[in-house]
Amino acid sequence: MRKALLAAFVMAMCASTASAQTIGVSMSDLDKFRTALLNGVLSHGKTISGLKLVTQNAKGDNELQKKQVQQLIADKVDAIIVAVSDGDLGPQMTKLAGDAHIPLIYINNVPSNLSDLPENQVVVASDEKESGTLETKEVCSLMKGKGRVVVLMGEPFHAAARARTQDIDDVIATPECKGMQVVERQAAYWSRDYADQQMQEWLSAGVKFDAVIANNDEMALGAIRAMKRNGMAMKDVIVAGVDATDDALAAMEAGDLDVTILQSAVGQGATAVDAAIKLMNDQQVPRVNNVPFELVTPQNIAQYLPKSQ
């Protein structure tokens, strides 16, 4: 009887310990990609017995996101996964989690204090040197190394936006692509609507271009919408984005989008959850955990389409 009670107590303690493992997830916003990113976290989390996930959406408000992270800390979560809109928020997030001795996983956006992160804080992202480089090299190939280009950038202080834009400039500076010329570049803040407005301004001003290189698919799709509204034939312009979202793949199938780069939201989400679990259990995790990018074109799109198609 005593052994049976002891066994029951141990089982109850194990169940209690498992149920006590909670990961707080703080998203800066929920656009198409970040929604996919959150879904990647949640879907992988569901496969892990006894794991609880608590999510917060700051809706683009940095101050609100800091308050939400503070609330997660007050709620005594065991780890926090945070997607910040601005890498410069890193030092503040690091201090909040560090003071509370809670593991912190930055997902998708690299914090500005990367080199100073403590052992229980890591980054899960993709090497942005790959994204803009793959994207622009493919555009260069399609343009045969020459032509006029307009660039749509994400949030000016977002590490990915800065890196992808630098990638564009670096590729255009190579001998193979030196005939390409950037005639306009503006921030459209990852937004389809802002990109639509910016493209409309360029078209109304008479800007001539042969290609549109966008830091993400949402902006590429906004540019396409504006160009089609103005009667432009999409076969006459090359359009490139990053993320390989479902909407982007549909646009590629329709012949409107020529290039996109898969940034695996599912891969980043799963890797972030796995890193959080390891850190919660005092296991070592590399400071930077990269999930590779993949080039998607009309020639290989079939392997990236949803299984139902």
mmCIF file of C-alpha atoms in Angstrom:
data_model
loop_
_atom_site.group_PDB
_atom_site.id
_atom_site.type_symbol
_atom_site.label_atom_id
_atom_site.label_comp_id
_atom_site.label_asym_id
_atom_site.label_seq_id
_atom_site.Cartn_x
_atom_site.Cartn_y
_atom_site.Cartn_z
ATOM 1 C CA MET A 1 0.000 0.000 0.000
ATOM 2 C CA ARG A 2 2.784 2.383 0.987
ATOM 3 C CA LYS A 3 4.628 1.590 -2.287
ATOM 4 C CA ALA A 4 1.449 2.250 -4.253
ATOM 5 C CA LEU A 5 0.970 5.615 -2.541
ATOM 6 C CA LEU A 6 4.611 6.520 -3.153
ATOM 7 C CA ALA A 7 4.285 5.597 -6.824
ATOM 8 C CA ALA A 8 1.128 7.681 -7.110
ATOM 9 C CA PHE A 9 2.910 10.627 -5.425
ATOM 10 C CA VAL A 10 5.864 10.389 -7.812
ATOM 11 C CA MET A 11 3.535 10.245 -10.815
ATOM 12 C CA ALA A 12 1.616 13.260 -9.514
ATOM 13 C CA MET A 13 4.858 15.176 -9.003
ATOM 14 C CA CYS A 14 6.004 14.327 -12.537
ATOM 15 C CA ALA A 15 2.669 15.460 -13.960
ATOM 16 C CA SER A 16 2.842 18.641 -11.895
ATOM 17 C CA THR A 17 6.391 19.353 -13.082
ATOM 18 C CA ALA A 18 5.458 18.771 -16.708
ATOM 19 C CA SER A 19 2.362 20.971 -16.522
ATOM 20 C CA ALA A 20 4.427 23.691 -14.858
ATOM 21 C CA GLN A 21 6.545 24.131 -17.995
ATOM 22 C CA THR A 22 5.159 27.222 -19.665
ATOM 23 C CA ILE A 23 6.629 29.196 -22.557
ATOM 24 C CA GLY A 24 5.495 32.772 -23.044
ATOM 25 C CA VAL A 25 5.440 33.932 -26.672
ATOM 26 C CA SER A 26 5.599 37.668 -27.386
ATOM 27 C CA MET A 27 4.937 38.762 -30.980
ATOM 28 C CA SER A 28 5.582 42.341 -32.081
ATOM 29 C CA ASP A 29 2.728 42.085 -34.581
ATOM 30 C CA LEU A 30 0.815 39.495 -36.596
ATOM 31 C CA ASP A 31 1.251 40.142 -40.304
ATOM 32 C CA LYS A 32 1.169 37.178 -42.701
ATOM 33 C CA PHE A 33 4.682 35.970 -41.958
ATOM 34 C CA ARG A 34 4.595 36.570 -38.207
ATOM 35 C CA THR A 35 1.265 34.737 -38.043
ATOM 36 C CA ALA A 36 2.927 31.806 -39.809
ATOM 37 C CA LEU A 37 5.832 32.120 -37.375
ATOM 38 C CA LEU A 38 3.482 31.978 -34.383
ATOM 39 C CA ASN A 39 1.642 29.030 -35.915
ATOM 40 C CA GLY A 40 5.003 27.279 -36.276
ATOM 41 C CA VAL A 41 5.643 27.763 -32.566
ATOM 42 C CA LEU A 42 2.159 26.636 -31.560
ATOM 43 C CA SER A 43 1.978 23.596 -33.833
ATOM 44 C CA HIS A 44 5.326 22.263 -32.621
ATOM 45 C CA GLY A 45 4.441 23.065 -29.023
ATOM 46 C CA LYS A 46 1.315 20.923 -29.293
ATOM 47 C CA THR A 47 3.451 17.879 -30.032
ATOM 48 C CA ILE A 48 5.264 18.163 -26.693
ATOM 49 C CA SER A 49 3.451 16.584 -23.770
ATOM 50 C CA GLY A 50 2.890 18.812 -20.747
ATOM 51 C CA LEU A 51 4.006 22.022 -22.454
ATOM 52 C CA LYS A 52 1.843 25.135 -22.161
ATOM 53 C CA LEU A 53 2.159 28.143 -24.464
ATOM 54 C CA VAL A 54 0.912 31.631 -23.588
ATOM 55 C CA THR A 55 0.865 34.142 -26.459
ATOM 56 C CA GLN A 56 0.829 37.937 -26.619
ATOM 57 C CA ASN A 57 0.464 40.291 -29.623
ATOM 58 C CA ALA A 58 1.843 43.828 -29.227
ATOM 59 C CA LYS A 59 0.185 45.027 -32.459
ATOM 60 C CA GLY A 60 3.246 47.009 -33.513
ATOM 61 C CA ASP A 61 3.575 48.877 -30.198
ATOM 62 C CA ASN A 62 7.082 48.529 -28.726
ATOM 63 C CA GLU A 63 6.062 49.886 -25.327
ATOM 64 C CA LEU A 64 3.145 47.473 -25.174
ATOM 65 C CA GLN A 65 5.442 44.586 -26.047
ATOM 66 C CA LYS A 66 7.764 45.470 -23.165
ATOM 67 C CA LYS A 67 4.786 45.551 -20.793
ATOM 68 C CA GLN A 68 3.581 42.202 -22.111
ATOM 69 C CA VAL A 69 7.003 40.648 -21.543
ATOM 70 C CA GLN A 70 6.991 42.078 -18.028
ATOM 71 C CA GLN A 71 3.596 40.449 -17.483
ATOM 72 C CA LEU A 72 4.886 37.088 -18.729
ATOM 73 C CA ILE A 73 7.745 37.405 -16.248
ATOM 74 C CA ALA A 74 5.298 38.299 -13.460
ATOM 75 C CA ASP A 75 3.267 35.221 -14.406
ATOM 76 C CA LYS A 76 6.440 33.171 -13.848
ATOM 77 C CA VAL A 77 6.697 31.523 -17.254
ATOM 78 C CA ASP A 78 9.672 29.185 -17.607
ATOM 79 C CA ALA A 79 10.974 30.675 -20.869
ATOM 80 C CA ILE A 80 10.084 33.452 -23.290
ATOM 81 C CA ILE A 81 10.149 33.434 -27.087
ATOM 82 C CA VAL A 82 10.113 36.996 -28.394
ATOM 83 C CA ALA A 83 9.798 38.390 -31.921
ATOM 84 C CA VAL A 84 10.779 42.055 -31.714
ATOM 85 C CA SER A 85 10.076 44.512 -34.524
ATOM 86 C CA ASP A 86 13.256 46.438 -33.765
ATOM 87 C CA GLY A 87 16.576 44.764 -32.971
ATOM 88 C CA ASP A 88 17.459 47.771 -30.831
ATOM 89 C CA LEU A 89 14.874 46.570 -28.301
ATOM 90 C CA GLY A 90 17.232 43.681 -27.570
ATOM 91 C CA PRO A 91 19.110 45.244 -24.633
ATOM 92 C CA GLN A 92 15.843 46.051 -22.856
ATOM 93 C CA MET A 93 14.373 42.580 -23.408
ATOM 94 C CA THR A 94 17.646 40.977 -22.347
ATOM 95 C CA LYS A 95 17.670 42.951 -19.093
ATOM 96 C CA LEU A 96 14.035 42.131 -18.291
ATOM 97 C CA ALA A 97 14.513 38.389 -18.788
ATOM 98 C CA GLY A 98 18.035 38.393 -17.342
ATOM 99 C CA ASP A 99 16.984 40.068 -14.097
ATOM 100 C CA ALA A 100 14.263 37.422 -13.727
ATOM 101 C CA HIS A 101 16.662 34.569 -14.645
ATOM 102 C CA ILE A 102 14.255 33.399 -17.364
ATOM 103 C CA PRO A 103 15.618 31.916 -20.625
ATOM 104 C CA LEU A 104 14.945 34.156 -23.618
ATOM 105 C CA ILE A 105 14.792 33.101 -27.255
ATOM 106 C CA TYR A 106 14.787 35.820 -29.911
ATOM 107 C CA ILE A 107 12.998 34.555 -33.003
ATOM 108 C CA ASN A 108 13.326 35.885 -36.565
ATOM 109 C CA ASN A 109 14.890 39.263 -35.700
ATOM 110 C CA VAL A 110 18.474 39.443 -34.418
ATOM 111 C CA PRO A 111 18.873 41.769 -31.403
ATOM 112 C CA SER A 112 21.446 44.556 -31.553
ATOM 113 C CA ASN A 113 23.127 43.156 -28.431
ATOM 114 C CA LEU A 114 23.747 39.729 -29.985
ATOM 115 C CA SER A 115 27.404 39.610 -28.939
ATOM 116 C CA ASP A 116 26.487 40.410 -25.321
ATOM 117 C CA LEU A 117 23.733 37.835 -24.788
ATOM 118 C CA PRO A 118 24.063 35.737 -21.611
ATOM 119 C CA GLU A 119 24.238 31.937 -21.867
ATOM 120 C CA ASN A 120 20.499 31.435 -21.399
ATOM 121 C CA GLN A 121 19.542 33.806 -24.229
ATOM 122 C CA VAL A 122 19.783 32.736 -27.876
ATOM 123 C CA VAL A 123 18.648 33.671 -31.369
ATOM 124 C CA VAL A 124 16.679 31.553 -33.836
ATOM 125 C CA ALA A 125 16.590 33.154 -37.271
ATOM 126 C CA SER A 126 17.853 32.731 -40.805
ATOM 127 C CA ASP A 127 21.121 34.123 -42.166
ATOM 128 C CA GLU A 128 19.956 37.266 -43.935
ATOM 129 C CA LYS A 129 23.076 37.223 -46.084
ATOM 130 C CA GLU A 130 21.404 34.317 -47.878
ATOM 131 C CA SER A 131 17.963 35.884 -48.407
ATOM 132 C CA GLY A 132 18.710 39.117 -50.240
ATOM 133 C CA THR A 133 21.647 37.507 -52.020
ATOM 134 C CA LEU A 134 19.602 34.596 -53.421
ATOM 135 C CA GLU A 135 16.792 36.992 -54.335
ATOM 136 C CA THR A 136 18.948 39.565 -56.122
ATOM 137 C CA LYS A 137 21.158 37.030 -57.903
ATOM 138 C CA GLU A 138 18.052 35.453 -59.417
ATOM 139 C CA VAL A 139 16.722 38.860 -60.480
ATOM 140 C CA CYS A 140 20.120 39.654 -61.983
ATOM 141 C CA SER A 141 20.028 36.394 -63.926
ATOM 142 C CA LEU A 142 16.528 37.109 -65.253
ATOM 143 C CA MET A 143 17.597 40.651 -66.235
ATOM 144 C CA LYS A 144 20.802 39.363 -67.818
ATOM 145 C CA GLY A 145 22.787 41.649 -65.545
ATOM 146 C CA LYS A 146 21.343 45.003 -66.562
ATOM 147 C CA GLY A 147 18.266 47.184 -66.039
ATOM 148 C CA ARG A 148 16.560 49.668 -63.736
ATOM 149 C CA VAL A 149 15.467 48.504 -60.279
ATOM 150 C CA VAL A 150 13.237 49.892 -57.522
ATOM 151 C CA VAL A 151 13.635 48.587 -53.972
ATOM 152 C CA LEU A 152 10.955 48.284 -51.286
ATOM 153 C CA MET A 153 12.458 48.029 -47.805
ATOM 154 C CA GLY A 154 10.977 46.810 -44.521
ATOM 155 C CA GLU A 155 11.160 48.648 -41.199
ATOM 156 C CA PRO A 156 14.322 50.817 -41.296
ATOM 157 C CA PHE A 157 15.611 49.575 -37.931
ATOM 158 C CA HIS A 158 14.759 45.899 -38.471
ATOM 159 C CA ALA A 159 17.947 43.845 -38.807
ATOM 160 C CA ALA A 160 16.495 41.753 -41.638
ATOM 161 C CA ALA A 161 15.468 44.833 -43.621
ATOM 162 C CA ARG A 162 18.922 46.352 -43.304
ATOM 163 C CA ALA A 163 20.666 43.101 -44.188
ATOM 164 C CA ARG A 164 18.467 42.269 -47.182
ATOM 165 C CA THR A 165 18.877 45.772 -48.585
ATOM 166 C CA GLN A 166 22.650 45.558 -48.155
ATOM 167 C CA ASP A 167 22.559 42.191 -49.936
ATOM 168 C CA ILE A 168 20.890 43.877 -52.910
ATOM 169 C CA ASP A 169 23.628 46.500 -53.096
ATOM 170 C CA ASP A 170 26.370 43.887 -52.694
ATOM 171 C CA VAL A 171 25.054 41.732 -55.540
ATOM 172 C CA ILE A 172 24.580 44.721 -57.852
ATOM 173 C CA ALA A 173 28.207 45.683 -57.163
ATOM 174 C CA THR A 174 29.465 42.358 -58.583
ATOM 175 C CA PRO A 175 30.836 42.225 -62.160
ATOM 176 C CA GLU A 176 27.948 40.013 -63.316
ATOM 177 C CA CYS A 177 25.289 42.478 -62.149
ATOM 178 C CA LYS A 178 26.972 45.883 -62.410
ATOM 179 C CA GLY A 179 24.630 46.834 -65.265
ATOM 180 C CA MET A 180 21.740 46.979 -62.767
ATOM 181 C CA GLN A 181 20.864 50.406 -61.372
ATOM 182 C CA VAL A 182 18.716 51.165 -58.313
ATOM 183 C CA VAL A 183 16.651 54.180 -59.373
ATOM 184 C CA GLU A 184 14.397 54.393 -56.270
ATOM 185 C CA ARG A 185 14.288 52.863 -52.799
ATOM 186 C CA GLN A 186 11.793 53.512 -50.016
ATOM 187 C CA ALA A 187 10.622 51.846 -46.812
ATOM 188 C CA ALA A 188 7.165 50.255 -46.956
ATOM 189 C CA TYR A 189 7.366 48.701 -43.480
ATOM 190 C CA TRP A 190 6.700 45.091 -44.571
ATOM 191 C CA SER A 191 3.145 46.200 -45.524
ATOM 192 C CA ARG A 192 1.177 45.351 -48.662
ATOM 193 C CA ASP A 193 -0.819 48.577 -48.383
ATOM 194 C CA TYR A 194 2.213 50.813 -47.843
ATOM 195 C CA ALA A 195 3.969 49.160 -50.791
ATOM 196 C CA ASP A 196 0.885 49.723 -52.940
ATOM 197 C CA GLN A 197 0.929 53.421 -52.001
ATOM 198 C CA GLN A 198 4.653 53.741 -52.651
ATOM 199 C CA MET A 199 4.411 52.044 -56.038
ATOM 200 C CA GLN A 200 1.499 54.315 -56.937
ATOM 201 C CA GLU A 201 3.655 57.345 -56.107
ATOM 202 C CA TRP A 202 6.473 56.060 -58.316
ATOM 203 C CA LEU A 203 4.132 55.327 -61.209
ATOM 204 C CA SER A 204 2.401 58.711 -60.873
ATOM 205 C CA ALA A 205 5.819 60.393 -60.906
ATOM 206 C CA GLY A 206 6.765 58.565 -64.101
ATOM 207 C CA VAL A 207 9.528 56.420 -62.597
ATOM 208 C CA LYS A 208 10.682 53.816 -65.134
ATOM 209 C CA PHE A 209 11.956 50.424 -63.974
ATOM 210 C CA ASP A 210 12.451 46.844 -65.113
ATOM 211 C CA ALA A 211 12.362 45.078 -61.745
ATOM 212 C CA VAL A 212 10.990 45.405 -58.219
ATOM 213 C CA ILE A 213 13.041 43.884 -55.399
ATOM 214 C CA ALA A 214 11.155 43.816 -52.093
ATOM 215 C CA ASN A 215 12.421 42.836 -48.650
ATOM 216 C CA ASN A 216 9.350 40.614 -48.226
ATOM 217 C CA ASP A 217 6.431 39.122 -50.149
ATOM 218 C CA GLU A 218 3.773 41.393 -48.669
ATOM 219 C CA MET A 219 5.487 44.432 -50.176
ATOM 220 C CA ALA A 220 6.029 42.630 -53.482
ATOM 221 C CA LEU A 221 2.303 41.836 -53.585
ATOM 222 C CA GLY A 222 1.403 45.442 -52.805
ATOM 223 C CA ALA A 223 3.604 46.603 -55.679
ATOM 224 C CA ILE A 224 1.978 44.064 -58.007
ATOM 225 C CA ARG A 225 -1.485 45.279 -57.012
ATOM 226 C CA ALA A 226 -0.587 48.878 -57.834
ATOM 227 C CA MET A 227 1.090 47.983 -61.128
ATOM 228 C CA LYS A 228 -1.878 45.912 -62.298
ATOM 229 C CA ARG A 229 -4.288 48.664 -61.279
ATOM 230 C CA ASN A 230 -2.291 51.007 -63.508
ATOM 231 C CA GLY A 231 -2.482 48.653 -66.461
ATOM 232 C CA MET A 232 1.093 47.347 -66.385
ATOM 233 C CA ALA A 233 1.662 43.932 -67.950
ATOM 234 C CA MET A 234 3.371 41.749 -65.354
ATOM 235 C CA LYS A 235 5.287 39.886 -68.062
ATOM 236 C CA ASP A 236 7.191 43.129 -68.678
ATOM 237 C CA VAL A 237 8.519 43.547 -65.122
ATOM 238 C CA ILE A 238 10.392 41.216 -62.767
ATOM 239 C CA VAL A 239 9.090 41.138 -59.187
ATOM 240 C CA ALA A 240 10.871 39.490 -56.262
ATOM 241 C CA GLY A 241 10.088 39.049 -52.574
ATOM 242 C CA VAL A 242 11.033 37.006 -49.533
ATOM 243 C CA ASP A 243 9.038 34.537 -47.376
ATOM 244 C CA ALA A 244 7.250 32.255 -49.888
ATOM 245 C CA THR A 245 3.893 32.929 -48.229
ATOM 246 C CA ASP A 246 0.769 31.218 -49.582
ATOM 247 C CA ASP A 247 -0.343 34.482 -51.217
ATOM 248 C CA ALA A 248 3.069 34.864 -52.850
ATOM 249 C CA LEU A 249 3.001 31.324 -54.203
ATOM 250 C CA ALA A 250 -0.474 31.976 -55.629
ATOM 251 C CA ALA A 251 0.855 35.140 -57.297
ATOM 252 C CA MET A 252 3.740 33.147 -58.744
ATOM 253 C CA GLU A 253 1.347 30.536 -60.134
ATOM 254 C CA ALA A 254 -0.646 33.383 -61.711
ATOM 255 C CA GLY A 255 2.495 34.687 -63.417
ATOM 256 C CA ASP A 256 2.706 37.904 -61.383
ATOM 257 C CA LEU A 257 5.621 37.100 -59.042
ATOM 258 C CA ASP A 258 8.919 35.842 -60.440
ATOM 259 C CA VAL A 259 11.079 35.180 -57.384
ATOM 260 C CA THR A 260 10.558 34.510 -53.705
ATOM 261 C CA ILE A 261 12.761 33.106 -50.964
ATOM 262 C CA LEU A 262 11.413 30.611 -48.465
ATOM 263 C CA GLN A 263 12.054 31.707 -44.920
ATOM 264 C CA SER A 264 10.758 28.719 -43.007
ATOM 265 C CA ALA A 265 8.350 30.017 -40.375
ATOM 266 C CA VAL A 266 7.635 26.423 -39.383
ATOM 267 C CA GLY A 267 11.349 25.684 -39.066
ATOM 268 C CA GLN A 268 12.048 28.799 -37.011
ATOM 269 C CA GLY A 269 9.043 28.172 -34.774
ATOM 270 C CA ALA A 270 9.975 24.564 -34.058
ATOM 271 C CA THR A 271 13.634 25.416 -33.485
ATOM 272 C CA ALA A 272 12.672 28.190 -31.044
ATOM 273 C CA VAL A 273 10.478 25.837 -29.008
ATOM 274 C CA ASP A 274 13.198 23.180 -28.906
ATOM 275 C CA ALA A 275 15.749 25.783 -27.802
ATOM 276 C CA ALA A 276 13.410 27.013 -25.061
ATOM 277 C CA ILE A 277 12.926 23.499 -23.705
ATOM 278 C CA LYS A 278 16.660 22.857 -23.630
ATOM 279 C CA LEU A 279 17.357 26.133 -21.834
ATOM 280 C CA MET A 280 14.561 25.446 -19.332
ATOM 281 C CA ASN A 281 16.313 22.186 -18.557
ATOM 282 C CA ASP A 282 19.728 23.847 -18.180
ATOM 283 C CA GLN A 283 21.073 22.403 -21.430
ATOM 284 C CA GLN A 284 23.425 24.369 -23.664
ATOM 285 C CA VAL A 285 22.158 25.920 -26.896
ATOM 286 C CA PRO A 286 24.297 27.760 -29.492
ATOM 287 C CA ARG A 287 23.932 31.534 -29.350
ATOM 288 C CA VAL A 288 22.809 31.656 -32.998
ATOM 289 C CA ASN A 289 20.625 28.961 -34.596
ATOM 290 C CA ASN A 290 20.145 29.494 -38.334
ATOM 291 C CA VAL A 291 17.326 27.992 -40.400
ATOM 292 C CA PRO A 292 18.364 27.996 -44.117
ATOM 293 C CA PHE A 293 16.621 30.035 -46.827
ATOM 294 C CA GLU A 294 15.527 28.419 -50.130
ATOM 295 C CA LEU A 295 15.083 29.948 -53.599
ATOM 296 C CA VAL A 296 11.569 29.503 -55.043
ATOM 297 C CA THR A 297 10.880 30.143 -58.739
ATOM 298 C CA PRO A 298 8.199 29.116 -61.260
ATOM 299 C CA GLN A 299 10.483 26.206 -62.160
ATOM 300 C CA ASN A 300 10.439 24.602 -58.688
ATOM 301 C CA ILE A 301 7.266 26.038 -57.143
ATOM 302 C CA ALA A 302 5.459 22.674 -57.169
ATOM 303 C CA GLN A 303 7.512 21.372 -54.248
ATOM 304 C CA TYR A 304 6.548 24.379 -52.111
ATOM 305 C CA LEU A 305 2.803 24.411 -52.740
ATOM 306 C CA PRO A 306 0.416 23.273 -49.973
ATOM 307 C CA LYS A 307 -0.070 19.506 -50.026
ATOM 308 C CA SER A 308 -3.771 19.906 -50.917
ATOM 309 C CA GLN A 309 -2.710 21.349 -54.267
#
